[in-house]
Short mmCIF file of C-alpha atoms in Angstrom, two decimals:
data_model
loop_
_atom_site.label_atom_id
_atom_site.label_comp_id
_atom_site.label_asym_id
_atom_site.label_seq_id
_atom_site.Cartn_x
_atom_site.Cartn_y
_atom_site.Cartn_z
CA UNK A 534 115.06 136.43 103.07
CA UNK A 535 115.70 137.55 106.78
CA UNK A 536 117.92 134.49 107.78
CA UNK A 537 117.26 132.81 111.31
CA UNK A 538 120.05 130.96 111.96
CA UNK A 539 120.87 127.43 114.17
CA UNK A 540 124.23 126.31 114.20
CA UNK A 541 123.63 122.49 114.89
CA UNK A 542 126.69 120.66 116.32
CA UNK A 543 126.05 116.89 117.03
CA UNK A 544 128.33 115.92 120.10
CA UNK A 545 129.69 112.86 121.28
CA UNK A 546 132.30 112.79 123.97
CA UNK A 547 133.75 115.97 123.03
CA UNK A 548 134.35 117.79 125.76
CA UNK A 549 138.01 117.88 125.60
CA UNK A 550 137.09 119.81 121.44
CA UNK A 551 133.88 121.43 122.17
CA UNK A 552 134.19 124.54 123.83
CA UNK A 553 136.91 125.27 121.13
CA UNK A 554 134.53 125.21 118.68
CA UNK A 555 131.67 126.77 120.33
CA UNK A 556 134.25 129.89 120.87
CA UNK A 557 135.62 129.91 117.58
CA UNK A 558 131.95 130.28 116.11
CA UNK A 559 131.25 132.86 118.63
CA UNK A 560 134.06 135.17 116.96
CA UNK A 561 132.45 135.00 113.77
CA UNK A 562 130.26 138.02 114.15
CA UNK A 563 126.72 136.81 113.08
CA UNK A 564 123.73 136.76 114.96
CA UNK A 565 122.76 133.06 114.82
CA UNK A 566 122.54 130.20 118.37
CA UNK A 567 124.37 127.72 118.89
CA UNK A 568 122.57 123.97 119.54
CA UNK A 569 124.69 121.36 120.64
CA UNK A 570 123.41 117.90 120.85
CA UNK A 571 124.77 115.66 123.22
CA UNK A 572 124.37 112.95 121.94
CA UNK A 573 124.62 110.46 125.02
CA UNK A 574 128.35 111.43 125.82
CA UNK A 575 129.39 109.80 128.84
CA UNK A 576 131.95 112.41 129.56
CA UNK A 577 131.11 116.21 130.34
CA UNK A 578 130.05 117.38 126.78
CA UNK A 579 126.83 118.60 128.55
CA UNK A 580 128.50 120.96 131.15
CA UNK A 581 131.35 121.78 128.71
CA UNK A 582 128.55 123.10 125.83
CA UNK A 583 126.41 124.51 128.67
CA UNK A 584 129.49 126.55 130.39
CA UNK A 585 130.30 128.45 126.54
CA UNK A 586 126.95 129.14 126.36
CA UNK A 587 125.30 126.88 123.65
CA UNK A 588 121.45 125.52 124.02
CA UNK A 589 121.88 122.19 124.47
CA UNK A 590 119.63 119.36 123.67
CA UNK A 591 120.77 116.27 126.05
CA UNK A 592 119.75 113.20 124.37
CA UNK A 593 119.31 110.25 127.14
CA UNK A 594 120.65 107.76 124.66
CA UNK A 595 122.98 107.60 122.04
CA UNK A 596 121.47 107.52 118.47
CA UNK A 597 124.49 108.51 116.39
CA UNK A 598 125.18 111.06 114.24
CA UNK A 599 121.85 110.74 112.15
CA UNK A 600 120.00 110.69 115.18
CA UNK A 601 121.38 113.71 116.44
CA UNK A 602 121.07 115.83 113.33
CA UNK A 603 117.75 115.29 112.85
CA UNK A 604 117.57 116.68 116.59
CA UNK A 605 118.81 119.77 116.12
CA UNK A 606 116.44 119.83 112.48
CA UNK A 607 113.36 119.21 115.03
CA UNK A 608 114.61 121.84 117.07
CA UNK A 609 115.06 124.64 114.36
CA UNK A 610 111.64 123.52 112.86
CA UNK A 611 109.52 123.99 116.05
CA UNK A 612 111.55 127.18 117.15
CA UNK A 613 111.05 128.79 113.63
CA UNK A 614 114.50 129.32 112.07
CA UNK A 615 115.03 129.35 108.08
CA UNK A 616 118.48 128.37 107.79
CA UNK A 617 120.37 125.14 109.78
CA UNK A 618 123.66 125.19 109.64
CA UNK A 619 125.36 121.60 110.21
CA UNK A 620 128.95 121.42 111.89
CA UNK A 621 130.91 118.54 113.74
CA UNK A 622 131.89 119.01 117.04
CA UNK A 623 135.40 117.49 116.26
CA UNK A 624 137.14 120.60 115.41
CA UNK A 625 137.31 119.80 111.33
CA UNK A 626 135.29 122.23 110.54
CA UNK A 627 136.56 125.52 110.65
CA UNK A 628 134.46 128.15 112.09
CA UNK A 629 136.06 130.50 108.78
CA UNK A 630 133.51 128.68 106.45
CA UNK A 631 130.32 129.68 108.14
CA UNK A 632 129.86 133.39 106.84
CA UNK A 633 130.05 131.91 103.16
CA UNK A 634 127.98 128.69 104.35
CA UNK A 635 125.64 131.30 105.64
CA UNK A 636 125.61 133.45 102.57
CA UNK A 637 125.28 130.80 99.96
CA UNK A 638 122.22 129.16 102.30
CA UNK A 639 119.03 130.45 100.85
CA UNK A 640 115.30 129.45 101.09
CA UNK A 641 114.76 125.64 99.63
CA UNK A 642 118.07 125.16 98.97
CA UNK A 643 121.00 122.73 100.97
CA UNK A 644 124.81 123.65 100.79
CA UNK A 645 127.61 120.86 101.27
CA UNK A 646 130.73 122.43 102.00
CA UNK A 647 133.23 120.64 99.84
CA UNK A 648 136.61 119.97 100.39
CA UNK A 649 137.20 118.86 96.96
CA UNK A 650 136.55 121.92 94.80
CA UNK A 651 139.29 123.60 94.71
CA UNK A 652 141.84 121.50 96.75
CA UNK A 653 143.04 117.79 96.14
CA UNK A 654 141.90 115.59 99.03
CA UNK A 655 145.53 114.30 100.97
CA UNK A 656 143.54 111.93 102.71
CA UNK A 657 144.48 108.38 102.92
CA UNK A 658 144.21 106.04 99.38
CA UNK A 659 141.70 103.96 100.37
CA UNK A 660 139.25 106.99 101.60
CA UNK A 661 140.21 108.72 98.58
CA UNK A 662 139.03 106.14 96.04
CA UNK A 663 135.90 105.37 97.94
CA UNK A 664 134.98 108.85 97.67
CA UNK A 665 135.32 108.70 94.27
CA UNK A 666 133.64 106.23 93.55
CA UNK A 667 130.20 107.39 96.34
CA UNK A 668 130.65 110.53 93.68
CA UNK A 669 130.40 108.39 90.65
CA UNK A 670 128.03 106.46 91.75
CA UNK A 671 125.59 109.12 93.46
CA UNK A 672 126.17 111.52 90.22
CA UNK A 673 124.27 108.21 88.10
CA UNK A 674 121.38 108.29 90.29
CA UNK A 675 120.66 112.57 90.94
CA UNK A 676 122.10 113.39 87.60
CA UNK A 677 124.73 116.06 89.14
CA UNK A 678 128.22 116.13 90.47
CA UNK A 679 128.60 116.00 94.48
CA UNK A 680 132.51 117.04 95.20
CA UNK A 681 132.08 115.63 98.68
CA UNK A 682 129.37 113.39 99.68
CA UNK A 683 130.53 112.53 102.99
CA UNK A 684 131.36 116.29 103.82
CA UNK A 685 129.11 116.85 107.04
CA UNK A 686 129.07 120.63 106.93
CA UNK A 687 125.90 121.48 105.04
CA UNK A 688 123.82 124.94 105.04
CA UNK A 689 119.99 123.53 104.94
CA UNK A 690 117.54 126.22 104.04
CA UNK A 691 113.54 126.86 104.24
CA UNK A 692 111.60 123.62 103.20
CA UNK A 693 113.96 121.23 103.50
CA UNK A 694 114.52 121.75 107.19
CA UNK A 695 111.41 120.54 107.87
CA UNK A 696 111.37 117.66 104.73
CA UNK A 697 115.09 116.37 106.62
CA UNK A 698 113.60 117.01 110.25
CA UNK A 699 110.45 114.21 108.95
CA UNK A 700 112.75 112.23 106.55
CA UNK A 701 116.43 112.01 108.25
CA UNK A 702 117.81 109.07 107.03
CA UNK A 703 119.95 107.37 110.11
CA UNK A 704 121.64 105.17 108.68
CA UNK A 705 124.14 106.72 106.44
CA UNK A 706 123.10 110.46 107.55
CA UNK A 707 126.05 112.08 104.94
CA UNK A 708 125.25 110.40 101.62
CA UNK A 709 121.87 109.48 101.78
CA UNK A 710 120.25 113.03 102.65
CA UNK A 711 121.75 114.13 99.54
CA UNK A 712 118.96 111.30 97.36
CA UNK A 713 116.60 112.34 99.59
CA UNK A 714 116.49 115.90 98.71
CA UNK A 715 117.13 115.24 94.76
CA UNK A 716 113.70 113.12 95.15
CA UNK A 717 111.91 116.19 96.79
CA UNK A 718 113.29 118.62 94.43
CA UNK A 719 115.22 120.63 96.65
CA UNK A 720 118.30 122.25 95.32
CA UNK A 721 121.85 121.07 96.19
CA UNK A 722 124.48 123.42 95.98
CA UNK A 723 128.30 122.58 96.77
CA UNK A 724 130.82 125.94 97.39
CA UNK A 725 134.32 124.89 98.53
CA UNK A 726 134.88 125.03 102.17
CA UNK A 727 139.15 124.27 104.26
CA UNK A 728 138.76 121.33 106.94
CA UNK A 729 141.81 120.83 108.97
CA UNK A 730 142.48 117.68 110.47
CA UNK A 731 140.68 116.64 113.37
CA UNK A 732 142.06 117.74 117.03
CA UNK A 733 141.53 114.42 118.51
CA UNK A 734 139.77 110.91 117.99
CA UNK A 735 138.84 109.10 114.87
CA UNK A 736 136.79 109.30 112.19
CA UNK A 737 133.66 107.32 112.34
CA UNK A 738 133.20 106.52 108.18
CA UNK A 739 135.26 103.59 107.48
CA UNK A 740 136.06 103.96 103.76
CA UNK A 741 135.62 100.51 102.09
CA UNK A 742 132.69 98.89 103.97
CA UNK A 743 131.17 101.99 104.36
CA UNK A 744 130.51 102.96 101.19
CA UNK A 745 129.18 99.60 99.93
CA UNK A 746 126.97 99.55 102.31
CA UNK A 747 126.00 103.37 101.42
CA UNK A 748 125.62 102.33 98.51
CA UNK A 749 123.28 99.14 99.23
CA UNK A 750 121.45 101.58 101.38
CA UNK A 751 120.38 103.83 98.50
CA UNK A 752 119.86 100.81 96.00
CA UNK A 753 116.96 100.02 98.81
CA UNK A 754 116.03 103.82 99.14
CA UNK A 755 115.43 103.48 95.48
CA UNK A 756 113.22 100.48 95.58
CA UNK A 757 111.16 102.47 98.80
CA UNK A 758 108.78 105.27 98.18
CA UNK A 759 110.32 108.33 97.59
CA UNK A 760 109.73 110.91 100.01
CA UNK A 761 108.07 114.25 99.05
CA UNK A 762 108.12 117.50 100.87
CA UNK B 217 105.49 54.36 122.68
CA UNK B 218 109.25 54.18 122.31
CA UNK B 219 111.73 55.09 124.38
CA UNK B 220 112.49 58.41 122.00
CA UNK B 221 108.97 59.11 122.08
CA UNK B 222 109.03 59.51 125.70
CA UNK B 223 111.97 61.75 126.13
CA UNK B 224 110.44 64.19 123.35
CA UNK B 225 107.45 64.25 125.15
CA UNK B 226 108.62 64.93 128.56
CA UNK B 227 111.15 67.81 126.37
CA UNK B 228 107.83 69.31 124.86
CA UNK B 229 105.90 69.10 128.24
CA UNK B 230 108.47 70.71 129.78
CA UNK B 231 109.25 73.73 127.47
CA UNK B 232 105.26 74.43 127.74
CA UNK B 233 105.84 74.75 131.23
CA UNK B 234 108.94 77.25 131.22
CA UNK B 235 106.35 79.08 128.52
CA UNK B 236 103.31 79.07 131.27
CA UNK B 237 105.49 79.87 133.89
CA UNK B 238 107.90 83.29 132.16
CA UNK B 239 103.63 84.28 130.93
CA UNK B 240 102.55 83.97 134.83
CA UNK B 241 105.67 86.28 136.14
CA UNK B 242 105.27 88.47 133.31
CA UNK B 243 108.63 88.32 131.85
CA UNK B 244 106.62 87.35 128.45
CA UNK B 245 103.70 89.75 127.32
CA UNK B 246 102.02 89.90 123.89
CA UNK B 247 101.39 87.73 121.04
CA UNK B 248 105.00 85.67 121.60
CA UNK B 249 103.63 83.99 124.19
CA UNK B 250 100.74 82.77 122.41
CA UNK B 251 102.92 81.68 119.54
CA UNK B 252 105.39 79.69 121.90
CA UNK B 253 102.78 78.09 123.62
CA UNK B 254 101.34 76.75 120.08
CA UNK B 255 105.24 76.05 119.38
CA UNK B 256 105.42 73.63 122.58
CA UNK B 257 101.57 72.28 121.82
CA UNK B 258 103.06 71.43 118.10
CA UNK B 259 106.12 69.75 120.19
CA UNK B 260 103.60 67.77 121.70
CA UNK B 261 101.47 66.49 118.68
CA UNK B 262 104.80 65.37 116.98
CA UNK B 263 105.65 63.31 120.07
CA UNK B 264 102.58 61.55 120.52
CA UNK B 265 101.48 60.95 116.88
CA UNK B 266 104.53 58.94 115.22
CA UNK B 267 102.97 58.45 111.94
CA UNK B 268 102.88 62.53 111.22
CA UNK B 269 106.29 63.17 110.40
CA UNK B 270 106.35 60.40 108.26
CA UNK B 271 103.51 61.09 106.36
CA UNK B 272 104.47 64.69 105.99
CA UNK B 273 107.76 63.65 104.99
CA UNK B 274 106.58 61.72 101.99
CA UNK B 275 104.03 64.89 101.06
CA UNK B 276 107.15 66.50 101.01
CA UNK B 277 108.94 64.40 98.54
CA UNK B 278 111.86 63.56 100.90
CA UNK B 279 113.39 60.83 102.23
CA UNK B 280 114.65 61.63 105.55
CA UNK B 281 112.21 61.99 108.29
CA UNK B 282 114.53 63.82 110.96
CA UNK B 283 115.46 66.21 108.03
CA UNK B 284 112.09 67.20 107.41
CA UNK B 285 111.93 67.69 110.84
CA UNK B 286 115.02 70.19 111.04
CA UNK B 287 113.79 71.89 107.92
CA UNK B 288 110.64 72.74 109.29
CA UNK B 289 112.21 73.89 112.58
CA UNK B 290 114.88 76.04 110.36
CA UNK B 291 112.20 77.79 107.77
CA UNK B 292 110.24 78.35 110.97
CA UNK B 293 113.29 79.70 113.46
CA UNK B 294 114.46 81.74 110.02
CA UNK B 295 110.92 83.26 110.16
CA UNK B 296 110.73 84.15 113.93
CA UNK B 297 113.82 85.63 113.36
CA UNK B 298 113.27 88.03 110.85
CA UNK B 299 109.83 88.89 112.91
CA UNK B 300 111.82 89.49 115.26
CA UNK B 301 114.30 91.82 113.28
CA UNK B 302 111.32 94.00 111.74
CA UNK B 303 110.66 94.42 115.52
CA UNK B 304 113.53 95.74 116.68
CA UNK B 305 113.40 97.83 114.22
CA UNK B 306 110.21 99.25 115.29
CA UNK B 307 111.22 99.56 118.70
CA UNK B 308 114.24 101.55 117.74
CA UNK B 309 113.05 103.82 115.44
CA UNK B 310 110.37 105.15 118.36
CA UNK B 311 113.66 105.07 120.92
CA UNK B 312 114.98 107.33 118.86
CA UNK B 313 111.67 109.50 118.36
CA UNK B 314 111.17 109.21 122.05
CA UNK B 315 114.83 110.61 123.00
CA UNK B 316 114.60 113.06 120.44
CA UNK B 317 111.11 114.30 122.20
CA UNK B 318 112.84 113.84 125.67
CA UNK B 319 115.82 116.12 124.37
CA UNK B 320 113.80 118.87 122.84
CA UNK B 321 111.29 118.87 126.38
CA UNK B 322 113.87 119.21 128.03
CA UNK B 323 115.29 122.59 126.30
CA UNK B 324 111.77 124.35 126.98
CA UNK B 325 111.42 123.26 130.54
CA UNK B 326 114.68 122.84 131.98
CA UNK B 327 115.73 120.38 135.02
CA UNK B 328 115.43 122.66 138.19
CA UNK B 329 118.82 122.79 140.09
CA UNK B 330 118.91 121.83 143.27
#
């Protein structure tokens, strides 16, 4: 497969962290673009994204993270790219992960970049168990183990660019996708990935509440029709 | 007509009016107005005709006249509500279509600079 690449990076007031990451991806020599969605920043994401030379989709309001992924899916979907690669804009992500991201993407298939593979998680307890248990309770409904549900670094290939550009859940936008795409038959793949911690600002997934309500979310996913490519 | 019977009506006749008059300046549009009108009409038929709540109240089974009144207003607010809920959901989800559009236009034909 001749791979067409999008490097999506959903992007709210970042414009202190994303120019750092738009030049760290740069060094990685691949031919791929850069998208960044802004996702109604009121600071100068725009101009910042714009002056290290990403495309950048300006969103007039803010939808969140869900909304803004599934911006960057329309995007690669109408301009004809086969593989969607899905970073934050908060510096976590380190650009060193793409190449294998990229290698391990292939037609029909989605790749979470895991932090849990290889390394123990030094996150805080609370984050840790709740993890665990989103694992647990995801591996009971799609029959297979998911390292690192809430990881948002993900490799989306082919078919299932345009299934998650028509069926983006934006709710829970991590954990949710991954039911999706067990319902449609599209394989998941997990290959371990290094996240630092992040430059600056917080993280928006609360452990505890979070994941119950994940979880409630998919209990009614599973009581919807499921959606098919 | 009793003193409470009064007051209610001149409540009722005046929430149909705040109705007619958000309808005339256009502040309300669509089937809600239709639906608070009827609300306010309702108002009015429980003000004039005393024996109604009564009666419904013993259909009912209950004892309490005024609390078959609340209930009624509370299974019916309860329902508006959730109307309203399914709404909003509506309206976001095409917000967020409509942004999404906006964003992507916006790509292939770039604001000219001034």
């Amino acid at each position: 497969m001749k791979k067409k690449i999008l490097i999506v990076i959903p992007a709210y007031n970042e414009e202190k962290n994303i120019g750092l990451v738009i030049d760290e991806i740069r060094k990685e020599n691949i031919p791929f673009d850069i998208l960044v969605i802004n996702d109604g920043s009121k600071d100068n994401t725009l101009l910042s994204a714009q002056r290290h030379g990403a495309i950048v989709a300006d969103l007039p309001t803010n939808l969140g993270i869900g909304g803004a992924r599934q911006t960057g899916l329309l995007y690669a979907q109408e301009n004809g790219y086969n593989l969607c690669l899905q970073m934050d804009a908060d510096g976590q992500h380190s650009a060193k992960n793409i190449k294998r991201l990229i290698k391990a993407g292939q037609k029909n298939r989605v790749v979470i970049g895991s932090r849990f593979i290889k390394n123990r998680y030094k996150g805080a307890f609370s984050r840790r168990i709740g993890i665990i248990l989103l694992s647990f309770f995801l591996r009971m409904i799609i029959r297979k183990k998911i390292t690192d549900p809430t990881s948002g670094l993900r490799a989306i290939g082919g078919k299932a660019i345009s299934f998650l550009a028509k069926n983006y859940p934006v709710d829970y936008p991590e954990v949710e996708p991954i039911v999706f795409l067990h319902w449609a038959g599209i394989e998941i793949k997990e290959i371990p990935v290094v996240m630092r911690s992040r430059i600056s600002g917080n993280s928006s997934i609360a452990p505890l509440n979070y994941m119950v309500k994940v979880i409630l979310a998919i209990l009614i996913d599973c009581l919807r029709e499921k959606p098919k490519i | 007509m009793s003193k409470f019977q009064i007051i209610a009506l001149i409540i009722s006749l005046l929430w149909i009016i705040f109705v007619v008059e958000l309808v005339r300046r256009r502040k309300l549009i669509g089937g809600y107005s239709l639906l608070w009108l009827l609300t306010g009409i309702l108002l009015v038929v429980f003000a004039l005709w005393e024996n109604l709540l009564l009666k419904l109240t013993h259909l009912l089974g209950l004892v309490n006249p005024p609390s078959t009144f609340f209930a009624l207003v509370i299974i019916f607010l309860a329902l508006i509500l959730l109307e309203f809920s399914v709404r909003i959901s509506r309206l976001s989800r095409q917000n967020k279509e409509m942004a999404q559009k906006i964003a992507l236009l916006e790509i292939k034909f770039p604001k000219k600079i001034k």
